[in-house]
GROMACS .gro file of C-alpha atoms in nm:
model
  204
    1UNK     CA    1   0.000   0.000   0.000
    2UNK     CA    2   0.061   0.381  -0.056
    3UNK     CA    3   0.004   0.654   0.217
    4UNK     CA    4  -0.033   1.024   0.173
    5UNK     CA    5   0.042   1.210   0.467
    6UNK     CA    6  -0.066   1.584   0.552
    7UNK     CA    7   0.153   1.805   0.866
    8UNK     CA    8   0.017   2.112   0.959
    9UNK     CA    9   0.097   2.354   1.217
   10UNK     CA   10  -0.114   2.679   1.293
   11UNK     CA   11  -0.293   2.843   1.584
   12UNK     CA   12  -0.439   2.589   1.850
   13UNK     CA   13  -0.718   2.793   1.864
   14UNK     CA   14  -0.838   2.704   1.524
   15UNK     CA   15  -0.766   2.373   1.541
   16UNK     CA   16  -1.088   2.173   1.672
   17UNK     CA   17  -1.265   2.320   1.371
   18UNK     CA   18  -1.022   2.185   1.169
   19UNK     CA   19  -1.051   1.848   1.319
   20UNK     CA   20  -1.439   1.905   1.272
   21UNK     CA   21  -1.457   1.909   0.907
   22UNK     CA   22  -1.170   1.643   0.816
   23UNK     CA   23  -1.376   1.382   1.088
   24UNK     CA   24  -1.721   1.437   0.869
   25UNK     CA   25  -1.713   1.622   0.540
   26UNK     CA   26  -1.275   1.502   0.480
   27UNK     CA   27  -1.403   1.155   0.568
   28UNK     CA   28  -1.706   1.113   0.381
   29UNK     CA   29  -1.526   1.270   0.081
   30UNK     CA   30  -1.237   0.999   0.118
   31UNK     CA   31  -1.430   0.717   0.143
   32UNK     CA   32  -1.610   0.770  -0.177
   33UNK     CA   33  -1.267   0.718  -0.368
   34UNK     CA   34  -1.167   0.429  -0.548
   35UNK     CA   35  -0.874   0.212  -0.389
   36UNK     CA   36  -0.911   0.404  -0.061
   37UNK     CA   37  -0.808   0.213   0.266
   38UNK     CA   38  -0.806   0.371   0.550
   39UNK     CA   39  -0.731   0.713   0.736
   40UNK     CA   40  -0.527   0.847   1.050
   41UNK     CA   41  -0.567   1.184   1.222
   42UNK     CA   42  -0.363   1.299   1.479
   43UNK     CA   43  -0.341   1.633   1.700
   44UNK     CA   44  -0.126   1.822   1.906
   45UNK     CA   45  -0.420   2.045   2.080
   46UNK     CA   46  -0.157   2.228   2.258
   47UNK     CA   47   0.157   2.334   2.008
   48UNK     CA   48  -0.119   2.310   1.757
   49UNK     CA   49  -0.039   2.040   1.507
   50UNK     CA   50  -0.224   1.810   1.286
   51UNK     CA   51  -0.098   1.538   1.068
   52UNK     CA   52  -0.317   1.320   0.846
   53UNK     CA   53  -0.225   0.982   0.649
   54UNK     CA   54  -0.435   0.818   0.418
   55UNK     CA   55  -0.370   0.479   0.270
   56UNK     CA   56  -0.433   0.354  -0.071
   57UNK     CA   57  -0.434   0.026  -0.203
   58UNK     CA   58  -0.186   0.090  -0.474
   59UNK     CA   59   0.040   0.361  -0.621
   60UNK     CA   60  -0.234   0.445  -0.911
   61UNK     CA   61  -0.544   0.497  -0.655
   62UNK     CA   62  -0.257   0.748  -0.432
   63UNK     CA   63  -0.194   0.914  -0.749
   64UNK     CA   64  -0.572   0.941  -0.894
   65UNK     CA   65  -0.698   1.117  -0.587
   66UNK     CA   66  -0.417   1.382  -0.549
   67UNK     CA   67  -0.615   1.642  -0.737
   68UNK     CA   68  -0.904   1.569  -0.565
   69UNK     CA   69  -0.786   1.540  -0.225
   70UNK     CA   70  -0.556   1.877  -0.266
   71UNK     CA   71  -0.822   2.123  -0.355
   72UNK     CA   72  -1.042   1.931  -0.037
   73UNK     CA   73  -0.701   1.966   0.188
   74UNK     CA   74  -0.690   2.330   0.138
   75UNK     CA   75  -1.020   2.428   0.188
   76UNK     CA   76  -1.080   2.205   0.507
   77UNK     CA   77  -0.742   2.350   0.676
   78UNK     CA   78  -0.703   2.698   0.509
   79UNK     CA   79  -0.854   2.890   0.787
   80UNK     CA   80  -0.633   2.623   1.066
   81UNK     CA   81  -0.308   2.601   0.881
   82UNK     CA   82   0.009   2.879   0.839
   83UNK     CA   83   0.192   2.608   0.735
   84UNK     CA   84   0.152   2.307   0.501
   85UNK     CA   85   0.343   1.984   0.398
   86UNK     CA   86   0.255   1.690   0.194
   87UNK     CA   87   0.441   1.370   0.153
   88UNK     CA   88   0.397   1.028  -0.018
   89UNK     CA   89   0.547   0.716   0.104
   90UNK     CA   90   0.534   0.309   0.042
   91UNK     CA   91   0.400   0.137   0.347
   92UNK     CA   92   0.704  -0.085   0.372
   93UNK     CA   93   0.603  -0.253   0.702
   94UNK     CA   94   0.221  -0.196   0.860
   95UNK     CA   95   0.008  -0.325   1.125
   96UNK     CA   96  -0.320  -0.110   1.177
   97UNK     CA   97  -0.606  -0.124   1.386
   98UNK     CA   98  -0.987  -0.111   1.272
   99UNK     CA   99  -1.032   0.182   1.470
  100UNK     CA  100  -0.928   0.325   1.804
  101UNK     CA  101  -1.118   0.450   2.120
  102UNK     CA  102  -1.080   0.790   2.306
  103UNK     CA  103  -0.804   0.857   2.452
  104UNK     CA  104  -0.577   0.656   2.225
  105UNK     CA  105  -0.194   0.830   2.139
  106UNK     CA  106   0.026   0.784   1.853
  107UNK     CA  107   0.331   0.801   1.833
  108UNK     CA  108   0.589   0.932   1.534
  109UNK     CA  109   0.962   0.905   1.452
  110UNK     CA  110   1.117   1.064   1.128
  111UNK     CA  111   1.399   0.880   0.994
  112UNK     CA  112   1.688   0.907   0.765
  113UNK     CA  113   1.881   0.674   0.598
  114UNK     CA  114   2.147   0.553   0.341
  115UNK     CA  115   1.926   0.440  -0.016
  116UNK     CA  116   2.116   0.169  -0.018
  117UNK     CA  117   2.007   0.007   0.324
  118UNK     CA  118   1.627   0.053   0.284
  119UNK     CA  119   1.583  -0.360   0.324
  120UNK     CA  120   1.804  -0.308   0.613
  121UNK     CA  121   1.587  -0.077   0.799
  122UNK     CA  122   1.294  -0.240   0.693
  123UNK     CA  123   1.461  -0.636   0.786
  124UNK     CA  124   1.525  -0.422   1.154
  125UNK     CA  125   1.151  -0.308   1.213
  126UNK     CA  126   0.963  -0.551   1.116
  127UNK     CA  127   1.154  -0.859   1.256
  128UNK     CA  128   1.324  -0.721   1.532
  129UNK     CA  129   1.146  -0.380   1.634
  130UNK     CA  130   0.775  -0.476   1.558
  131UNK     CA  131   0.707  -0.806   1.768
  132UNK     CA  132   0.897  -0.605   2.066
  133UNK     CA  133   0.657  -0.350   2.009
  134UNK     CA  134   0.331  -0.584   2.001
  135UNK     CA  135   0.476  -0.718   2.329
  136UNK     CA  136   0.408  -0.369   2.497
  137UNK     CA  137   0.080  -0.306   2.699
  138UNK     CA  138  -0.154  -0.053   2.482
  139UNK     CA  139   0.055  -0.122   2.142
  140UNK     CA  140  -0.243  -0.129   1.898
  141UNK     CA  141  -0.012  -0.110   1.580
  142UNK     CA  142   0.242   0.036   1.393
  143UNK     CA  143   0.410   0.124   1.059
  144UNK     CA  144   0.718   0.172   0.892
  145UNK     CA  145   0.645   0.432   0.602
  146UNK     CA  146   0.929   0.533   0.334
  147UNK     CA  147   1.076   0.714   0.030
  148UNK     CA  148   1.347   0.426  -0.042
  149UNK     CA  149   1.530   0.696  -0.347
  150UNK     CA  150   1.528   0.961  -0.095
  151UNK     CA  151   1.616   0.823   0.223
  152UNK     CA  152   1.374   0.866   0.456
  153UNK     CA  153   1.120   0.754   0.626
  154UNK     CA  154   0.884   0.744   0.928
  155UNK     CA  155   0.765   0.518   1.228
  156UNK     CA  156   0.440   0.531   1.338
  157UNK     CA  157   0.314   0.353   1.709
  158UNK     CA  158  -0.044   0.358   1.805
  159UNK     CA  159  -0.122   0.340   2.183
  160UNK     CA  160  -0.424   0.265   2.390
  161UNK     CA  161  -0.385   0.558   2.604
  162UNK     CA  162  -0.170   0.801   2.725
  163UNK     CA  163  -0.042   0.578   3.049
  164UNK     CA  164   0.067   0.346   2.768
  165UNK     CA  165   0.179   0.578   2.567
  166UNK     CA  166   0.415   0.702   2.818
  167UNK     CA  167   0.501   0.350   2.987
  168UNK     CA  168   0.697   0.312   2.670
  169UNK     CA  169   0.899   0.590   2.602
  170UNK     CA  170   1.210   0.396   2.754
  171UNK     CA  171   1.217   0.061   2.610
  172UNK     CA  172   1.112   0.233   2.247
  173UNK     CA  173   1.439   0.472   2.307
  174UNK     CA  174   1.615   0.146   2.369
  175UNK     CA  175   1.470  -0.051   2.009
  176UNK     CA  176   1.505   0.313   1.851
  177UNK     CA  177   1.889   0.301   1.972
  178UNK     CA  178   1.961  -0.065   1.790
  179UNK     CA  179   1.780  -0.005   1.497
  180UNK     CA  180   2.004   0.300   1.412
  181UNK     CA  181   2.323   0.122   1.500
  182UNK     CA  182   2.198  -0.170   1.308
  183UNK     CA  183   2.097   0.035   1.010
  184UNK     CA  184   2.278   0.359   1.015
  185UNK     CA  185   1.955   0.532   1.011
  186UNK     CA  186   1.931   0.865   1.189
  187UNK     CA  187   1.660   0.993   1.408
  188UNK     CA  188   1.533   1.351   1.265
  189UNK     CA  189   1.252   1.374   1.507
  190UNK     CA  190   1.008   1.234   1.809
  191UNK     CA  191   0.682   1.370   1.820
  192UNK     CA  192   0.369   1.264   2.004
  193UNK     CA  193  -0.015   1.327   1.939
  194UNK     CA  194  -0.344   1.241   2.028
  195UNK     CA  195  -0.492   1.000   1.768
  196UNK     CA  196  -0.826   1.168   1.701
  197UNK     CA  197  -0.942   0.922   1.409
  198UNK     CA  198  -0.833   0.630   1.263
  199UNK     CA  199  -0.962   0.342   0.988
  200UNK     CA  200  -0.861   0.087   0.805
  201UNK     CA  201  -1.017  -0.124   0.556
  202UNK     CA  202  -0.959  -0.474   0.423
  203UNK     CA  203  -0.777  -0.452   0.063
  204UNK     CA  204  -1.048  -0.515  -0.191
   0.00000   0.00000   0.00000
């Protein structure tokens, strides 16, 4: 599968309307496109920060709704967003839930690493990184996103709460730690949000 992901940062105080219209008019818009499989929103009420990712069943479908999707994106976040970034990625690795309940947290890394050792990195999440991970209390699934040519990539870690959430910061630093020395894959970033929506469904 594909994913399209959306980060935008803005004033806080704009935010829940944001979250408003991609949760019922972004939603119903996305699930009325072909090869569409599933969404994830996520919010940081306080810093005020939203990223989206939606998931497509193949390259073509990700590429087919771009238009579409774009002149929706702006409209819903205009009046949220000062700033704006889209990215596309293969989902290299994924385990996602149906759907989440309130209170759930999510959890994201951004990575980079050498072109030449994307198997590497992907060989280190999902056999020795992921089944550590579904070990953890609250670990409701995860993702290894990336643009192999360019060299980079993001984790994604969906928790039940934010007690789990936070139970694991340590022994994630810890996996985080060997898969860079393993790989020679860099951290760029650790962010945490509050996972606001999230749905997956079966390939057709």
């Amino acid at each position: 599968m594909f994913v399209r992901t959306t980060y935008a940062t803005g004033d806080p105080a704009k935010l829940d309307e944001a979250v408003r219209k991609m949760t019922s008019e972004g939603r119903q818009a996305l699930e009325r496109e072909p090869g569409f499989r599933g969404a994830g929103l996520f919010a940081d009420r306080e810093v005020g920060k939203l990223l989206t990712g939606t998931w497509w069943e193949d390259e073509e479908a990700l590429r087919a709704s771009a238009e579409r999707m774009g002149e929706l994106r702006t409209r819903m976040l205009a009046p949220f967003a000062t700033t704006l970034t889209v990215d596309t990625w293969e989902a290299a690795v994924a385990t996602r839930p149906e759907s989440v309940g309130e209170g759930a947290r999510f959890r994201m890394i951004r990575l980079r690493f050498d072109p030449s050792r994307a198997d590497d990195l992907v060989d280190a999440f999902e056999n020795g990184a992921l089944p550590k991970l579904q070990q953890m209390p609250g670990f409701q699934g995860g993702a290894l996103l990336m643009d192999r040519a360019a060299g980079e990539g993001q984790v994604g870690a969906i928790y039940a709460d934010q007690e789990s959430l936070v139970a694991s910061r340590g022994p994630v630093a810890v996996l985080r730690g060997q898969a860079a020395s393993k790989t020679g894959a860099t951290v760029r970033s650790v962010e945490e949000f509050e996972a606001v929506m999230v749905t997956s469904r079966p390939p057709s």
